[in-house]
Each structure stands twice: as structure tokens, then as C-alpha cells.
Tab-separated table of C-alpha atoms in Angstrom:
chain	number	residue	atom	x	y	z
A	1	MET	CA	21.928	4.882	5.047
A	2	ARG	CA	19.853	6.163	2.126
A	3	LEU	CA	17.007	3.880	3.231
A	4	LEU	CA	17.015	5.509	6.656
A	5	LYS	CA	17.251	9.050	5.270
A	6	GLN	CA	14.384	8.518	2.847
A	7	LEU	CA	12.208	6.705	5.354
A	8	VAL	CA	12.676	9.314	8.087
A	9	ALA	CA	11.971	12.214	5.713
A	10	VAL	CA	8.654	10.748	4.532
A	11	ALA	CA	7.716	9.458	8.000
A	12	VAL	CA	8.009	12.977	9.430
A	13	VAL	CA	5.616	14.279	6.765
A	14	ALA	CA	3.234	11.380	7.433
A	15	PHE	CA	3.271	11.988	11.195
A	16	LEU	CA	2.713	15.732	10.982
A	17	GLY	CA	0.057	15.249	8.317
A	18	SER	CA	-1.808	12.719	10.444
A	19	LEU	CA	-1.843	15.173	13.339
A	20	LEU	CA	-3.203	17.911	11.096
A	21	VAL	CA	-5.861	15.707	9.496
A	22	GLY	CA	-6.900	14.420	12.909
A	23	ALA	CA	-7.206	17.960	14.256
A	24	VAL	CA	-9.602	19.101	11.513
A	25	GLN	CA	-11.679	15.964	10.961
A	26	GLY	CA	-14.708	17.734	12.371
A	27	ASN	CA	-14.697	19.923	9.250
A	28	ALA	CA	-15.068	17.959	6.017
A	29	VAL	CA	-13.550	20.624	3.756
A	30	LEU	CA	-10.540	21.248	5.994
A	31	ALA	CA	-9.949	17.505	6.369
A	32	LEU	CA	-10.040	17.126	2.594
A	33	ILE	CA	-7.546	19.979	2.104
A	34	ALA	CA	-5.242	18.731	4.880
A	35	GLY	CA	-5.242	15.178	3.545
A	36	VAL	CA	-4.529	16.143	-0.049
A	37	ALA	CA	-1.809	18.569	1.099
A	38	THR	CA	-0.168	15.806	3.152
A	39	ALA	CA	-0.222	13.482	0.150
A	40	LEU	CA	1.346	16.076	-2.150
A	41	LEU	CA	4.001	17.028	0.404
A	42	ALA	CA	4.911	13.364	0.900
A	43	LEU	CA	5.428	12.916	-2.848
A	44	LEU	CA	7.503	16.089	-3.139
A	45	THR	CA	9.592	15.118	-0.116
A	46	TYR	CA	10.198	11.645	-1.515
A	47	ALA	CA	11.260	13.025	-4.893
A	48	LYS	CA	13.627	15.514	-3.273
A	49	VAL	CA	15.255	13.035	-0.888
A	50	VAL	CA	15.734	10.468	-3.674
A	51	ARG	CA	17.514	13.071	-5.802
A	52	TRP	CA	19.680	13.973	-2.808
A	53	THR	CA	20.600	10.452	-1.696
A	54	GLU	CA	20.674	8.597	-5.033
A	55	HIS	CA	21.593	11.369	-7.504
A	56	ARG	CA	18.889	10.367	-9.998
A	57	ASP	CA	15.461	11.414	-11.175
A	58	PRO	CA	12.710	9.599	-9.209
A	59	VAL	CA	11.061	8.067	-12.273
A	60	GLU	CA	8.717	6.018	-10.074
A	61	VAL	CA	6.806	9.253	-9.329
A	62	ALA	CA	7.347	10.935	-12.703
A	63	ARG	CA	4.467	13.030	-14.037
A	64	GLU	CA	4.583	11.348	-17.434
A	65	GLY	CA	2.035	8.544	-17.458
A	66	ALA	CA	0.966	9.320	-13.895
A	67	ALA	CA	-2.708	9.953	-14.684
A	68	ALA	CA	-3.100	6.705	-16.646
A	69	SER	CA	-1.348	4.586	-13.990
A	70	LEU	CA	-3.263	6.257	-11.167
A	71	GLY	CA	-6.528	5.718	-13.021
A	72	ARG	CA	-5.814	2.016	-13.552
A	73	GLY	CA	-5.031	1.654	-9.857
A	74	LEU	CA	-8.261	3.397	-8.897
A	75	LEU	CA	-10.301	1.093	-11.119
A	76	ILE	CA	-8.614	-2.065	-9.813
A	77	GLY	CA	-8.977	-1.050	-6.155
A	78	ALA	CA	-12.637	-0.040	-6.446
A	79	ALA	CA	-13.545	-3.129	-8.470
A	80	MET	CA	-11.734	-5.421	-6.042
A	81	PHE	CA	-13.460	-4.209	-2.904
A	82	THR	CA	-16.846	-4.026	-4.606
A	83	ALA	CA	-16.474	-7.664	-5.672
A	84	VAL	CA	-15.368	-8.668	-2.154
A	85	ILE	CA	-18.232	-6.920	-0.355
A	86	LEU	CA	-20.782	-8.307	-2.829
A	87	LEU	CA	-19.512	-11.829	-2.173
A	88	ILE	CA	-19.714	-11.244	1.580
A	89	ALA	CA	-23.253	-9.872	1.140
A	90	LEU	CA	-24.209	-12.858	-1.010
A	91	PHE	CA	-23.491	-15.130	1.967
A	92	GLY	CA	-25.375	-12.855	4.377
A	93	GLY	CA	-22.416	-11.049	5.927
A	94	TYR	CA	-23.170	-7.473	4.830
A	95	ARG	CA	-26.258	-5.330	4.554
A	96	VAL	CA	-27.092	-1.672	4.005
A	97	ASN	CA	-29.239	0.015	6.651
A	98	GLY	CA	-29.649	3.279	4.726
A	99	TRP	CA	-27.715	6.377	3.761
A	100	GLY	CA	-24.700	7.492	5.709
A	101	SER	CA	-23.074	10.921	5.667
A	102	VAL	CA	-21.950	13.036	2.700
A	103	GLY	CA	-19.724	15.072	5.010
A	104	GLY	CA	-18.144	11.883	6.325
A	105	ALA	CA	-17.539	10.667	2.784
A	106	VAL	CA	-15.790	13.957	1.896
A	107	THR	CA	-13.665	13.787	5.041
A	108	LEU	CA	-12.589	10.270	4.133
A	109	ILE	CA	-11.229	11.453	0.773
A	110	GLY	CA	-8.606	13.525	2.603
A	111	VAL	CA	-7.925	10.916	5.278
A	112	THR	CA	-7.569	8.139	2.717
A	113	ALA	CA	-5.410	10.189	0.335
A	114	ALA	CA	-2.932	11.009	3.098
A	115	ALA	CA	-2.746	7.406	4.308
A	116	ALA	CA	-2.527	5.797	0.861
A	117	VAL	CA	0.211	8.083	-0.453
A	118	THR	CA	2.402	8.157	2.650
A	119	GLU	CA	2.184	4.386	3.147
A	120	GLU	CA	2.928	3.613	-0.500
A	121	VAL	CA	5.880	5.992	-0.572
A	122	MET	CA	7.322	4.507	2.629
A	123	PHE	CA	6.626	0.831	2.038
A	124	ARG	CA	6.876	0.445	-1.729
A	125	GLY	CA	8.889	3.526	-2.717
A	126	VAL	CA	11.520	3.218	0.008
A	127	LEU	CA	11.456	-0.145	1.784
A	128	PHE	CA	10.481	-2.509	-1.034
A	129	ARG	CA	12.529	-0.771	-3.724
A	130	ILE	CA	15.759	-0.611	-1.735
A	131	ILE	CA	15.446	-4.034	-0.068
A	132	GLU	CA	14.694	-5.561	-3.484
A	133	GLU	CA	18.147	-4.500	-4.677
A	134	ARG	CA	19.716	-6.970	-2.237
A	135	LEU	CA	17.073	-9.621	-1.508
A	136	GLY	CA	15.432	-9.647	-4.916
A	137	THR	CA	11.749	-9.237	-5.703
A	138	TRP	CA	10.545	-12.311	-3.810
A	139	GLY	CA	12.483	-11.585	-0.643
A	140	ALA	CA	11.475	-7.938	-0.595
A	141	LEU	CA	7.835	-8.777	-1.310
A	142	VAL	CA	7.548	-11.273	1.552
A	143	LEU	CA	9.499	-9.188	4.070
A	144	THR	CA	7.945	-5.772	3.428
A	145	GLY	CA	4.479	-7.290	3.135
A	146	LEU	CA	4.735	-8.817	6.594
A	147	VAL	CA	6.151	-5.596	8.059
A	148	PHE	CA	3.266	-3.690	6.450
A	149	GLY	CA	0.799	-6.073	8.057
A	150	LEU	CA	2.402	-5.926	11.495
A	151	MET	CA	2.239	-2.119	11.380
A	152	HIS	CA	-1.547	-2.489	11.632
A	153	ILE	CA	-1.370	-4.525	14.850
A	154	ILE	CA	-1.604	-1.292	16.864
A	155	ASN	CA	-4.981	-0.385	15.325
A	156	PRO	CA	-8.168	-0.660	17.402
A	157	HIS	CA	-9.731	-4.152	17.284
A	158	ALA	CA	-6.534	-5.473	15.693
A	159	THR	CA	-5.671	-9.144	15.916
A	160	LEU	CA	-2.620	-11.091	14.840
A	161	TRP	CA	-4.708	-12.731	12.119
A	162	GLY	CA	-5.954	-9.341	10.906
A	163	ALA	CA	-2.409	-8.000	10.684
A	164	LEU	CA	-1.240	-11.126	8.865
A	165	ALA	CA	-4.186	-10.889	6.468
A	166	ILE	CA	-3.296	-7.261	5.658
A	167	GLY	CA	0.287	-8.307	5.011
A	168	ILE	CA	-0.764	-11.077	2.623
A	169	GLU	CA	-3.625	-9.473	0.750
A	170	ALA	CA	-2.422	-5.856	0.656
A	171	GLY	CA	1.297	-5.786	1.441
A	172	TRP	CA	2.100	-8.489	-1.106
A	173	MET	CA	-0.395	-7.250	-3.692
A	174	LEU	CA	0.796	-3.630	-3.600
A	175	ALA	CA	4.441	-4.694	-3.756
A	176	ALA	CA	3.641	-6.911	-6.739
A	177	ALA	CA	1.822	-3.998	-8.384
A	178	TYR	CA	4.938	-1.865	-8.035
A	179	ALA	CA	7.209	-4.682	-9.249
A	180	ALA	CA	5.084	-5.162	-12.376
A	181	THR	CA	4.796	-1.475	-13.280
A	182	ARG	CA	7.826	0.193	-11.632
A	183	THR	CA	5.665	3.191	-10.821
A	184	LEU	CA	4.178	4.213	-7.490
A	185	TRP	CA	1.116	5.733	-9.120
A	186	LEU	CA	-0.689	2.442	-9.704
A	187	PRO	CA	-0.289	1.100	-6.128
A	188	ILE	CA	-1.218	4.543	-4.782
A	189	GLY	CA	-4.428	4.515	-6.819
A	190	LEU	CA	-5.191	0.909	-5.864
A	191	HIS	CA	-4.562	1.570	-2.164
A	192	PHE	CA	-6.675	4.741	-2.138
A	193	ALA	CA	-9.593	3.235	-4.065
A	194	TRP	CA	-9.653	0.075	-1.947
A	195	ASN	CA	-9.747	1.971	1.346
A	196	TYR	CA	-12.152	4.638	0.120
A	197	THR	CA	-14.578	2.153	-1.410
A	198	GLU	CA	-14.435	0.187	1.836
A	199	ALA	CA	-15.134	3.081	4.199
A	200	GLY	CA	-16.242	6.054	2.093
A	201	ILE	CA	-18.808	4.201	0.017
A	202	PHE	CA	-19.815	0.946	1.727
A	203	GLY	CA	-19.322	2.268	5.273
A	204	THR	CA	-17.342	-0.655	6.710
A	205	ASP	CA	-14.391	-0.608	9.106
A	206	VAL	CA	-10.851	-0.317	7.705
A	207	SER	CA	-8.140	-2.404	9.389
A	208	GLY	CA	-9.899	-2.288	12.736
A	209	LYS	CA	-10.570	1.454	12.602
A	210	THR	CA	-14.082	2.822	12.848
A	211	GLY	CA	-13.859	6.327	11.406
A	212	SER	CA	-16.184	8.774	9.708
A	213	GLU	CA	-19.375	7.490	8.095
A	214	GLY	CA	-19.400	6.793	4.380
A	215	LEU	CA	-22.139	7.303	1.812
A	216	LEU	CA	-23.850	4.095	2.935
A	217	ASP	CA	-24.623	2.982	6.461
A	218	GLY	CA	-23.283	-0.543	6.095
A	219	LEU	CA	-23.201	-3.314	8.663
A	220	THR	CA	-21.294	-6.606	8.670
A	221	SER	CA	-22.503	-9.545	10.737
A	222	GLY	CA	-21.900	-13.247	10.847
A	223	PRO	CA	-18.855	-15.530	11.083
A	224	ALA	CA	-15.555	-13.675	11.391
A	225	ALA	CA	-14.058	-15.904	8.692
A	226	LEU	CA	-16.571	-14.354	6.276
A	227	THR	CA	-16.878	-10.762	7.542
A	228	GLY	CA	-13.518	-10.193	9.236
A	229	GLY	CA	-15.198	-9.562	12.602
A	230	ASP	CA	-14.356	-6.353	14.458
A	231	PHE	CA	-11.260	-5.836	12.295
A	232	GLY	CA	-13.427	-5.345	9.222
A	233	PRO	CA	-13.584	-7.046	5.819
A	234	GLU	CA	-9.791	-7.016	5.443
A	235	ALA	CA	-9.627	-9.951	7.861
A	236	SER	CA	-12.128	-11.931	5.776
A	237	LEU	CA	-10.962	-15.058	3.985
A	238	VAL	CA	-12.755	-13.702	0.908
A	239	THR	CA	-10.477	-10.652	0.933
A	240	VAL	CA	-7.340	-12.721	1.453
A	241	ALA	CA	-8.274	-14.902	-1.529
A	242	ALA	CA	-8.934	-11.834	-3.694
A	243	GLY	CA	-5.624	-10.258	-2.686
A	244	LEU	CA	-3.678	-13.429	-3.463
A	245	LEU	CA	-5.340	-13.693	-6.863
A	246	VAL	CA	-4.431	-10.126	-7.831
A	247	THR	CA	-0.915	-10.590	-6.435
A	248	TRP	CA	-0.490	-13.617	-8.694
A	249	LEU	CA	-1.716	-11.641	-11.712
A	250	PHE	CA	0.746	-8.809	-11.030
A	251	ILE	CA	3.613	-11.276	-10.540
A	252	ARG	CA	2.733	-12.921	-13.860
A	253	LEU	CA	2.878	-9.497	-15.479
A	254	ALA	CA	6.215	-8.747	-13.823
A	255	ARG	CA	7.635	-12.046	-15.107
A	256	LYS	CA	6.344	-11.339	-18.604
A	257	ARG	CA	8.034	-7.930	-18.553
A	258	GLY	CA	11.269	-9.330	-17.154
A	259	ALA	CA	10.865	-7.157	-14.062
A	260	ILE	CA	11.602	-9.807	-11.407
A	261	VAL	CA	14.862	-8.871	-9.696
A	262	PRO	CA	16.999	-11.857	-8.587
A	263	ARG	CA	18.609	-11.987	-5.164
A	264	ARG	CA	22.057	-10.454	-5.159
A	265	ARG	CA	24.692	-13.124	-4.639
A	266	PRO	CA	27.593	-12.338	-2.313
A	267	LEU	CA	30.839	-11.806	-4.161
A	268	ALA	CA	33.104	-14.846	-4.099
A	269	PRO	CA	36.517	-14.243	-2.554
A	270	ALA	CA	39.182	-13.643	-5.156
A	271	GLU	CA	41.456	-16.596	-5.810
A	272	PRO	CA	45.084	-15.974	-4.948
A	273	GLY	CA	47.246	-15.249	-7.952
A	274	PRO	CA	50.466	-17.035	-8.840
A	275	THR	CA	53.406	-16.576	-6.491
A	276	PRO	CA	55.871	-14.112	-8.000
A	277	ALA	CA	59.165	-15.651	-9.106
A	278	GLN	CA	62.012	-15.039	-6.716
């Protein structure tokens, strides 16, 4: 029941925020404000509903250490996508036609902030964390990663492969990042930086969506296995390989820290006691 209460509370904020951000996307400043406000409201809502349903402090979104964890996530996400797009470019799958739009890049800060925070709170803060208590880290990672990927099947230009790729490279990686650190700040930073570097800087499509222009007017062309086709670089085999590598590194860190949660075993039925003497 707490899973449902937490998920619904954050989902309502995410839905209303997406409507607001969509309504003001023509104005870069308003889109930035609306996106950041949605992100902050989602975090506050999550913290409040966790206190209400679990009677504890939501340490996974605590302010202490938040800036450092967020910063590490931002660096990892930006470095990852930059490495991926450079590899794609090296094999002729990406080129820059010129400058894009500063206004579009500002708009994408708000859009990306809202999406990254609400998705991380729902999928890692609620779904992964609570499912992990019963299925363990491995079960929760596989299940929530695939659900995360399938959520993107409704996007424009989506394919089953694209959704599966998102589940593997992002759903698993972000869950592993949370498992290793037990904070939502690092996966939030990673998620934001990945998406923003992808669209806001290099100007490529994100999960099949063609949104506002980024700082660069980028174009992908060539085999879909390399570029991801119409879905964007997230359906590229290069991206999947990079996501699996980082997932493995986070899982290694989680093992080292003793943070892997085992699957909960069902309780064995109690053995009958001795028959009372008559």
C-alpha cells in the first residue's frame, strides 16, 4: 500500500508539472522556472509521503552530502554521453552542422530537470527501493529497469528495441547507482546530465523525442545499430555497451560496500510442538 501511495503522490506532481512545462515551452525562462519548480515539488512531495507512510526520515534525499553526490552524478552523466557521441562520430554517425539555439538550450534545462527528478523519484526512490526489500537488489534491478524501458515505448519513433535498450543501459545503470550509494542525488544528477548533454548540448533526439534545439545543431546518420536510428543515440549499441559497463562498475561498488540486498526468503511454516500430556 505504501508503494501505491508514494507512487501516486509523485506521479500527480509529475503529470501536472509536465502539463505546465509543455504549456510554457515557447518561453525559455518560464519553461526553466516551471521545470525546476516541478523538480523541487516532486522531491518535497516524496519526502513528505515517505515520512507519512514509513514514519522515518527520507535519508535518500537528505540535504547533507546532496551537492557532492549530485555533482558526481552530473560529471558521470555528461562524461558518459560525450564519450558515446564521440565514438559514434568517430565511425561517421554524427556530425555538427552549426550552432543551434540558446533559448532552446535554456528551455531544455527546465524540461530535463523535471523529467530526471520525477522519474528518479518514482522509479528508484519508490519502485526500486520498495521492491528491493522483497526481491533483493538483483530482482528489483532487472524488474524496474525493464518497466522503465517499456515506459518509453509510447514515445514518438519508439521501437521495442529502443525501449529495451533504455531499460538495459539506463534503467539498470540508474538502479545500480542508487544501490551503490543509497542516495537519489547521484542518479538524479546522472540522469539529468545524460539527457541534457544529449539534447541540450549535442542536439540529438532523446528516447525518440525531437524537442527544442540544443546549443549545437547535430545530426546522426548511418546504420541504426551505430546511431540508434529515429529513436536517437539511446538505441545505439555503443550506448548499450557504455550503460552495461557503468552498471557493472556501480554493482562492484555496491558489493564492496556490502549494499547488495538478498532476496527475502519466505518464512518456513512452524513445526508442530510436542503433544501435551493427557
